[in-house]
Tab-separated table of C-alpha atoms and ligand atoms in Angstrom:
chain	number	residue	atom	x	y	z
J	1	MET	CA	-3.831	26.050	-50.733
J	2	GLN	CA	-3.918	24.085	-47.013
J	3	GLY	CA	-7.593	24.262	-45.618
J	4	SER	CA	-8.204	24.221	-41.637
J	5	LYS	CA	-7.226	20.331	-42.102
J	6	LYS	CA	-4.110	19.049	-40.229
J	7	ARG	CA	-2.003	17.790	-42.475
J	8	ILE	CA	0.639	13.842	-42.137
J	9	GLY	CA	3.047	13.446	-44.880
J	10	VAL	CA	4.494	9.844	-45.616
J	11	LEU	CA	7.424	8.482	-47.183
J	12	THR	CA	8.959	5.467	-48.149
J	13	GLY	CA	13.031	5.104	-48.172
J	14	GLY	CA	15.423	2.935	-48.419
J	15	GLY	CA	15.091	-0.913	-50.052
J	16	ASP	CA	11.763	-1.476	-50.529
J	17	CYS	CA	9.348	-4.703	-49.466
J	18	PRO	CA	5.878	-6.357	-48.905
J	19	GLY	CA	4.018	-4.263	-46.410
J	20	LEU	CA	4.808	-1.029	-47.151
J	21	ASN	CA	1.377	0.274	-48.839
J	22	ALA	CA	-0.369	-2.024	-45.786
J	23	SER	CA	1.286	0.912	-43.860
J	24	ILE	CA	0.400	3.886	-45.586
J	25	ARG	CA	-2.706	3.017	-46.387
J	26	ALA	CA	-2.896	2.617	-42.461
J	27	ILE	CA	-1.280	6.069	-42.162
J	28	ALA	CA	-4.205	7.212	-44.623
J	29	LYS	CA	-6.740	5.990	-42.712
J	30	THR	CA	-6.266	6.698	-39.458
J	31	ALA	CA	-5.742	10.143	-40.364
J	32	ILE	CA	-8.607	10.479	-42.596
J	33	LEU	CA	-11.269	8.212	-40.873
J	34	ASN	CA	-9.881	9.337	-36.828
J	35	TYR	CA	-8.634	12.646	-37.371
J	36	ASP	CA	-10.198	14.209	-40.505
J	37	MET	CA	-6.338	14.695	-41.798
J	38	GLU	CA	-5.525	15.575	-44.982
J	39	VAL	CA	-2.968	13.071	-46.074
J	40	ILE	CA	0.246	13.948	-48.223
J	41	GLY	CA	2.312	10.727	-49.990
J	42	ILE	CA	6.301	11.743	-50.557
J	43	LYS	CA	7.660	10.290	-54.088
J	44	ASP	CA	10.397	8.269	-54.245
J	45	GLY	CA	11.222	8.202	-50.602
J	46	PHE	CA	14.055	11.463	-49.493
J	47	LEU	CA	14.393	12.510	-52.740
J	48	GLY	CA	11.017	13.454	-53.390
J	49	LEU	CA	11.506	15.891	-50.357
J	50	ILE	CA	14.452	17.232	-51.582
J	51	GLU	CA	12.701	17.760	-54.861
J	52	ASN	CA	9.588	18.736	-53.846
J	53	ARG	CA	7.172	16.265	-55.601
J	54	PHE	CA	4.041	15.274	-53.874
J	55	VAL	CA	0.875	13.544	-54.386
J	56	HIS	CA	-2.004	14.147	-52.231
J	57	ILE	CA	-3.541	10.541	-50.958
J	58	SER	CA	-7.447	10.043	-51.085
J	59	TYR	CA	-9.289	7.200	-48.981
J	60	GLU	CA	-9.813	5.497	-52.159
J	61	ASP	CA	-6.209	5.796	-52.947
J	62	VAL	CA	-5.357	3.745	-50.631
J	63	SER	CA	-8.357	1.182	-50.595
J	64	GLY	CA	-7.473	-2.481	-52.092
J	65	ILE	CA	-3.229	-1.641	-51.975
J	66	LEU	CA	-2.766	-4.044	-48.401
J	67	ILE	CA	-1.357	-7.174	-49.898
J	68	LEU	CA	-0.248	-5.700	-52.594
J	69	GLY	CA	3.957	-5.420	-52.381
J	70	GLY	CA	6.432	-2.578	-53.206
J	71	THR	CA	5.092	1.060	-52.501
J	72	PHE	CA	2.880	2.852	-54.766
J	73	LEU	CA	4.800	6.501	-53.725
J	74	GLY	CA	8.014	4.743	-54.728
J	75	ALA	CA	11.003	3.902	-53.110
J	76	SER	CA	15.370	5.101	-52.577
J	77	ASN	CA	18.005	3.430	-51.442
J	78	LYS	CA	19.902	6.422	-52.825
J	79	ALA	CA	18.386	9.489	-51.937
J	80	ASN	CA	20.112	11.132	-48.670
J	81	PRO	CA	19.258	14.970	-48.337
J	82	PHE	CA	22.779	15.444	-46.363
J	83	ARG	CA	24.683	13.688	-49.559
J	84	HIS	CA	22.537	15.031	-52.819
J	85	PRO	CA	25.436	13.888	-55.828
J	86	ASP	CA	25.012	17.328	-57.615
J	87	PHE	CA	25.427	17.409	-61.944
J	88	LYS	CA	29.068	16.627	-61.394
J	89	ALA	CA	28.256	13.932	-59.734
J	90	ARG	CA	29.797	16.119	-56.459
J	91	PHE	CA	28.328	15.423	-53.396
J	92	LYS	CA	26.298	17.581	-51.644
J	93	ASP	CA	23.934	18.772	-47.975
J	94	VAL	CA	20.916	20.164	-49.672
J	95	SER	CA	18.569	18.849	-46.357
J	96	ASP	CA	18.048	23.414	-46.066
J	97	ILE	CA	16.615	22.296	-49.411
J	98	ALA	CA	14.467	19.776	-48.325
J	99	ILE	CA	13.254	21.111	-44.487
J	100	GLU	CA	12.206	23.786	-47.163
J	101	ASN	CA	10.308	21.611	-49.047
J	102	TYR	CA	8.855	20.401	-45.479
J	103	HIS	CA	6.987	23.429	-45.006
J	104	ALA	CA	5.761	24.327	-47.942
J	105	MET	CA	3.912	21.298	-48.029
J	106	ALA	CA	2.619	22.788	-44.838
J	107	LEU	CA	2.767	19.542	-42.788
J	108	ASP	CA	1.930	18.936	-39.115
J	109	GLY	CA	4.416	15.723	-39.319
J	110	LEU	CA	6.449	12.956	-41.754
J	111	VAL	CA	5.783	9.481	-41.291
J	112	CYS	CA	9.049	8.377	-42.358
J	113	ILE	CA	9.569	4.264	-43.252
J	114	GLY	CA	12.222	2.921	-43.959
J	115	GLY	CA	15.278	0.473	-42.812
J	116	ASP	CA	18.322	2.051	-40.339
J	117	GLY	CA	19.437	4.166	-43.882
J	118	THR	CA	16.180	6.143	-43.583
J	119	LEU	CA	15.589	6.353	-40.118
J	120	ASN	CA	18.921	7.687	-39.770
J	121	ILE	CA	18.616	10.686	-41.993
J	122	ALA	CA	15.108	11.247	-40.151
J	123	TYR	CA	16.980	11.755	-36.613
J	124	LYS	CA	19.300	14.448	-38.569
J	125	LEU	CA	16.586	15.511	-39.580
J	126	TYR	CA	14.463	15.679	-36.682
J	127	LYS	CA	17.374	17.383	-34.631
J	128	LYS	CA	17.108	20.449	-37.553
J	129	GLY	CA	13.566	20.688	-37.107
J	130	VAL	CA	11.430	18.464	-38.807
J	131	LYS	CA	8.548	16.897	-36.902
J	132	LEU	CA	8.178	13.378	-37.464
J	133	ILE	CA	7.965	10.173	-36.878
J	134	GLY	CA	9.503	6.668	-37.855
J	135	VAL	CA	8.510	2.628	-38.850
J	136	PRO	CA	10.954	0.310	-39.517
J	137	LYS	CA	10.638	-1.939	-42.345
J	138	THR	CA	13.504	-4.150	-43.873
J	139	ILE	CA	13.830	-8.148	-44.492
J	140	ASP	CA	16.831	-7.297	-42.532
J	141	ASN	CA	15.369	-7.214	-39.630
J	142	ASP	CA	18.617	-5.588	-38.422
J	143	LEU	CA	16.864	-2.905	-36.558
J	144	LYS	CA	17.910	-2.640	-32.798
J	145	GLN	CA	15.230	-1.663	-29.728
J	146	THR	CA	11.666	-3.654	-32.290
J	147	GLU	CA	11.244	-7.115	-32.347
J	148	ALA	CA	10.429	-7.443	-36.126
J	149	THR	CA	10.496	-4.567	-39.146
J	150	ILE	CA	7.543	-4.962	-41.549
J	151	GLY	CA	9.012	-7.027	-44.902
J	152	PHE	CA	10.738	-9.713	-42.730
J	153	ASP	CA	8.977	-12.463	-42.262
J	154	SER	CA	7.295	-12.491	-46.133
J	155	ALA	CA	11.229	-12.400	-47.189
J	156	LEU	CA	11.161	-15.529	-44.691
J	157	ILE	CA	8.347	-17.337	-46.531
J	158	THR	CA	9.809	-16.287	-49.005
J	159	ALA	CA	13.151	-18.222	-48.620
J	160	THR	CA	12.087	-21.037	-46.748
J	161	GLN	CA	9.713	-21.626	-49.963
J	162	ALA	CA	12.693	-21.692	-52.245
J	163	ILE	CA	14.568	-23.871	-49.501
J	164	ASP	CA	11.786	-26.400	-49.540
J	165	LYS	CA	11.743	-26.299	-53.362
J	166	LEU	CA	15.959	-27.206	-53.872
J	167	HIS	CA	15.450	-29.837	-51.062
J	168	THR	CA	13.672	-31.681	-53.807
J	169	THR	CA	15.898	-31.599	-55.945
J	170	ALA	CA	19.041	-32.048	-54.847
J	171	GLN	CA	17.496	-34.863	-53.393
J	172	SER	CA	16.977	-36.299	-56.166
J	173	HIS	CA	20.136	-35.652	-57.766
J	174	HIS	CA	22.121	-36.589	-55.264
J	175	ARG	CA	23.232	-32.888	-54.807
J	176	VAL	CA	25.409	-30.115	-52.434
J	177	MET	CA	22.699	-27.120	-53.089
J	178	VAL	CA	24.106	-23.636	-51.409
J	179	ILE	CA	21.238	-20.960	-51.120
J	180	GLU	CA	22.474	-17.847	-51.152
J	181	VAL	CA	19.949	-14.963	-48.795
J	182	MET	CA	19.783	-11.279	-48.369
J	183	GLY	CA	20.486	-10.031	-45.198
J	184	ARG	CA	23.411	-7.237	-45.627
J	185	TYR	CA	25.582	-7.350	-41.671
J	186	ALA	CA	22.787	-9.817	-40.268
J	187	GLY	CA	22.025	-13.129	-40.388
J	188	TRP	CA	18.589	-13.150	-39.761
J	189	LEU	CA	17.201	-14.425	-42.456
J	190	ALA	CA	19.372	-16.705	-42.991
J	191	LEU	CA	19.158	-18.278	-39.482
J	192	TYR	CA	15.366	-18.351	-39.692
J	193	SER	CA	14.780	-19.341	-43.342
J	194	GLY	CA	17.482	-22.737	-42.494
J	195	LEU	CA	15.864	-23.242	-39.585
J	196	ALA	CA	11.717	-23.525	-40.852
J	197	GLY	CA	14.008	-24.910	-44.226
J	198	GLY	CA	15.336	-27.749	-41.937
J	199	GLY	CA	19.663	-26.116	-43.513
J	200	ASP	CA	21.993	-28.623	-43.114
J	201	ILE	CA	24.047	-25.814	-42.624
J	202	ILE	CA	23.476	-22.413	-41.901
J	203	LEU	CA	26.770	-19.921	-42.680
J	204	LEU	CA	25.788	-15.679	-41.147
J	205	PRO	CA	28.037	-12.881	-41.221
J	206	GLU	CA	28.268	-13.057	-37.338
J	207	ILE	CA	29.837	-16.193	-37.405
J	208	PRO	CA	32.681	-16.031	-40.060
J	209	TYR	CA	33.355	-20.678	-41.302
J	210	ASP	CA	35.955	-22.880	-41.521
J	211	ILE	CA	35.527	-24.263	-45.132
J	212	LYS	CA	36.786	-27.966	-43.550
J	213	LYS	CA	34.307	-27.610	-41.623
J	214	VAL	CA	31.965	-27.149	-44.197
J	215	CYS	CA	33.069	-29.865	-46.191
J	216	ASP	CA	33.248	-32.419	-43.538
J	217	VAL	CA	29.939	-32.079	-42.799
J	218	VAL	CA	28.392	-32.853	-45.998
J	219	SER	CA	30.731	-35.324	-46.208
J	220	LYS	CA	29.655	-37.237	-43.275
J	221	ARG	CA	26.745	-37.119	-44.985
J	222	ASN	CA	27.057	-38.328	-48.020
J	223	GLN	CA	29.023	-41.422	-46.258
J	224	ARG	CA	25.921	-41.358	-43.898
J	225	GLY	CA	23.730	-42.580	-46.746
J	226	LYS	CA	22.426	-39.013	-46.736
J	227	ARG	CA	23.325	-38.156	-50.925
J	228	PHE	CA	22.534	-33.955	-51.019
J	229	SER	CA	23.203	-31.020	-48.314
J	230	ILE	CA	21.644	-27.342	-47.741
J	231	VAL	CA	23.979	-24.855	-47.283
J	232	VAL	CA	22.003	-21.810	-46.336
J	233	VAL	CA	24.616	-19.078	-47.232
J	234	SER	CA	23.521	-15.385	-45.822
J	235	GLU	CA	25.403	-12.111	-48.485
J	236	GLY	CA	27.075	-11.171	-46.019
J	237	ALA	CA	28.784	-14.664	-44.747
J	238	ARG	CA	32.863	-15.096	-44.916
J	239	PRO	CA	35.426	-17.907	-44.219
J	240	LYS	CA	37.172	-17.553	-41.543
J	241	ALA	CA	40.227	-14.705	-42.071
J	242	GLY	CA	38.363	-14.003	-45.340
J	243	LYS	CA	36.686	-11.155	-46.577
J	244	MET	CA	32.849	-10.365	-47.675
J	245	VAL	CA	31.978	-10.651	-50.929
J	246	VAL	CA	31.017	-7.064	-53.119
J	247	ARG	CA	28.804	-7.692	-55.244
J	248	LYS	CA	29.726	-4.078	-56.710
J	249	ILE	CA	30.096	-0.404	-54.950
J	250	VAL	CA	26.847	2.463	-55.378
J	251	LYS	CA	28.467	5.346	-54.800
J	252	ASP	CA	25.786	7.168	-54.373
J	253	SER	CA	23.968	5.202	-51.571
J	254	THR	CA	24.155	5.913	-47.733
J	255	ASP	CA	25.510	2.400	-47.792
J	256	PRO	CA	27.343	2.097	-50.733
J	257	VAL	CA	28.428	-1.742	-50.583
J	258	ARG	CA	26.115	-4.262	-52.020
J	259	LEU	CA	27.529	-7.520	-50.776
J	260	GLY	CA	26.690	-10.374	-53.176
J	261	GLY	CA	28.987	-13.604	-54.730
J	262	ILE	CA	30.101	-15.958	-51.473
J	263	GLY	CA	27.563	-18.176	-52.473
J	264	ASN	CA	29.749	-18.420	-55.528
J	265	LYS	CA	32.660	-18.853	-54.150
J	266	LEU	CA	30.946	-21.499	-51.152
J	267	ALA	CA	29.990	-24.385	-54.341
J	268	ASN	CA	33.181	-23.971	-56.073
J	269	ASP	CA	35.444	-24.502	-53.040
J	270	ILE	CA	32.999	-26.970	-51.615
J	271	GLU	CA	32.782	-29.315	-55.007
J	272	LYS	CA	36.505	-29.642	-54.736
J	273	ILE	CA	37.127	-30.200	-51.951
J	274	THR	CA	34.452	-32.774	-51.334
J	275	GLY	CA	33.751	-33.969	-55.426
J	276	LEU	CA	30.610	-33.655	-54.675
J	277	GLU	CA	27.967	-32.092	-57.627
J	278	THR	CA	27.484	-28.817	-55.591
J	279	ARG	CA	24.749	-26.073	-56.940
J	280	VAL	CA	23.940	-22.409	-56.065
J	281	THR	CA	20.480	-20.753	-55.899
J	282	VAL	CA	20.902	-16.543	-55.093
J	283	LEU	CA	17.700	-16.038	-54.293
J	284	GLY	CA	18.395	-11.883	-54.607
J	285	HIS	CA	15.051	-9.270	-54.977
J	286	LEU	CA	12.518	-11.918	-55.198
J	287	GLN	CA	12.788	-11.465	-51.475
J	288	ARG	CA	12.189	-8.166	-51.725
J	289	GLY	CA	9.019	-8.800	-54.246
J	290	GLY	CA	5.795	-10.041	-53.602
J	291	GLU	CA	2.851	-10.180	-51.104
J	292	PRO	CA	2.780	-8.959	-47.393
J	293	SER	CA	2.196	-11.679	-44.948
J	294	ALA	CA	-0.543	-11.860	-42.596
J	295	PHE	CA	2.395	-10.683	-40.120
J	296	ASP	CA	3.224	-8.192	-41.748
J	297	ARG	CA	0.263	-6.980	-42.372
J	298	ILE	CA	-0.845	-7.363	-39.565
J	299	LEU	CA	2.394	-4.805	-38.113
J	300	ALA	CA	2.617	-2.814	-41.117
J	301	THR	CA	-1.474	-1.845	-40.053
J	302	ARG	CA	0.005	-1.706	-36.286
J	303	PHE	CA	2.800	0.793	-37.101
J	304	GLY	CA	0.672	2.850	-39.334
J	305	THR	CA	-2.226	3.097	-36.954
J	306	ALA	CA	0.691	4.042	-34.153
J	307	SER	CA	2.599	6.449	-35.802
J	308	CYS	CA	-0.477	8.452	-37.220
J	309	GLU	CA	-2.065	8.886	-33.525
J	310	LEU	CA	1.802	9.802	-32.684
J	311	VAL	CA	1.120	12.666	-34.947
J	312	ALA	CA	-1.949	13.469	-34.515
J	313	LYS	CA	-0.512	13.656	-30.298
J	314	ARG	CA	2.750	16.066	-32.087
J	315	ASP	CA	5.176	13.189	-29.788
J	316	PHE	CA	6.961	13.512	-32.210
J	317	GLY	CA	11.174	12.444	-32.793
J	318	LYS	CA	9.897	9.217	-31.910
J	319	VAL	CA	9.809	5.465	-33.914
J	320	VAL	CA	7.029	2.922	-33.260
J	321	ILE	CA	8.726	-0.459	-33.055
J	322	LEU	CA	7.574	-4.087	-31.722
J	323	LYS	CA	7.921	-5.015	-27.907
J	324	SER	CA	6.547	-8.537	-26.203
J	325	GLY	CA	3.461	-8.096	-28.782
J	326	GLN	CA	3.044	-4.427	-27.960
J	327	ILE	CA	3.001	-1.331	-30.079
J	328	LYS	CA	5.442	0.667	-28.509
J	329	ALA	CA	7.100	4.047	-29.379
J	330	ILE	CA	10.434	5.534	-27.440
J	331	ASP	CA	12.652	8.396	-28.765
J	332	LEU	CA	14.466	7.961	-33.006
J	333	LYS	CA	17.457	8.211	-30.942
J	334	LYS	CA	17.720	4.895	-29.469
J	335	ALA	CA	17.141	3.278	-32.687
J	336	VAL	CA	19.794	4.263	-34.602
J	337	GLY	CA	23.345	4.650	-34.336
J	338	ASP	CA	23.988	1.175	-35.064
J	339	ILE	CA	22.714	-1.903	-35.878
J	340	LYS	CA	21.228	-5.199	-34.630
J	341	ARG	CA	23.128	-8.165	-35.253
J	342	VAL	CA	23.057	-11.962	-34.257
J	343	ASN	CA	23.545	-13.008	-31.378
J	344	LEU	CA	26.004	-16.171	-30.647
J	345	ASN	CA	23.970	-16.980	-27.435
J	346	ASP	CA	20.853	-16.662	-29.776
J	347	PRO	CA	18.082	-18.636	-28.496
J	348	VAL	CA	17.324	-19.533	-32.298
J	349	ILE	CA	20.555	-20.781	-32.780
J	350	LYS	CA	21.394	-22.880	-29.804
J	351	THR	CA	17.693	-24.798	-30.817
J	352	ALA	CA	19.315	-25.218	-34.402
J	353	ARG	CA	22.521	-26.552	-33.270
J	354	ALA	CA	20.235	-29.002	-31.132
J	355	VAL	CA	18.499	-30.394	-34.427
J	356	GLY	CA	22.210	-31.058	-35.456
J	357	THR	CA	22.525	-27.764	-37.796
J	358	SER	CA	26.596	-26.826	-38.606
J	359	PHE	CA	27.316	-23.265	-38.492
J	360	GLY	CA	30.382	-23.840	-40.465
J	361	ILE	CA	32.385	-23.397	-37.357
C	401	F6P	O1	18.876	-3.926	-47.354
C	401	F6P	C1	17.808	-4.574	-47.657
C	401	F6P	C2	18.066	-5.457	-48.891
C	401	F6P	O2	17.644	-6.067	-49.449
C	401	F6P	C3	19.887	-5.955	-48.622
C	401	F6P	O3	19.176	-7.261	-47.926
C	401	F6P	C4	20.567	-6.442	-49.901
C	401	F6P	O4	21.756	-5.961	-49.470
C	401	F6P	C5	20.158	-4.885	-50.102
C	401	F6P	O5	19.075	-4.216	-49.571
C	401	F6P	C6	20.170	-4.572	-51.886
C	401	F6P	O6	20.068	-3.581	-52.098
C	401	F6P	P1	19.915	-3.145	-53.573
C	401	F6P	O7	18.449	-3.301	-53.758
C	401	F6P	O8	20.513	-1.981	-53.706
C	401	F6P	O9	20.483	-4.199	-54.794
């Protein structure tokens, strides 16, 4: 039974990433230490809200989890109260059930930590009366309004380390190494890891590539005595007049398309056209695992604390963002709808071009 204390709820929706536990910890510690609130953790993202599955979170529960990857609450990148499959796999709107459960949990406010899918669902629930706050996380860094999302920096470090390792073996064997990184429809992870890892060619979803240009760069490097090349390709990249390569369709997911496979296509094409030995590495879910970087721990803690303060102030329908180093809160409405993609005039693109990086055009 609920006492007189206020109650804050938290859930982690969408795909996991490093820094989620750090943000849950920040919300719980801020709530307990500063506002004497009770903390409720909803299991497996919105699925827990639909199925009424939750746990009470104590101070001890969140002690020591700052550095742990994943989310101890569980996550789901399929659960959606507005599109929930029944036992015959027919989709139904069960948002009223989720909202009933929210009220039954006697929450004074709910923090939804997630990417664009989660924040879109959160906004729809908010419009139906759920008092909530959004916290942006995703290794894709594709949420508009915020300069950084929880998880991106950690994934960037993983991808950069992988490129560094491929560099040494590429050099020894005089090979072309293609590395496929995640990021969905946005090329942030490829652009930043490609620049950090000194990739010779970076291919992004935002800049369809010309395979002849890619092969030209590789061949010319070879002729100059640089007998290896590193090609960093975003999973959403595609050749001019070609399509994105879809790995899988997950029917019951908010975004059913799972990208993947462009790395293999590209490696085959490069080998066939240039005659140079080419290998491919698909980094995959390694990018979502492991401990959060120092940057992500701090961002997650700042976002978590700020979101709890908004709940305490009863200032709902907001999402916390990072802008010029400051944590701000803006209307959820402004943060959802479309995603943030790499602009062709992005200064980082210009910098990469200045040091000779090719974007395959
Ligand atoms: O949005 C995060 C992300 O890791 C994307 O970069 C990737 O396309 C997708 O999720 C993979 O989803 P899943 O875990 O369902 O394979």
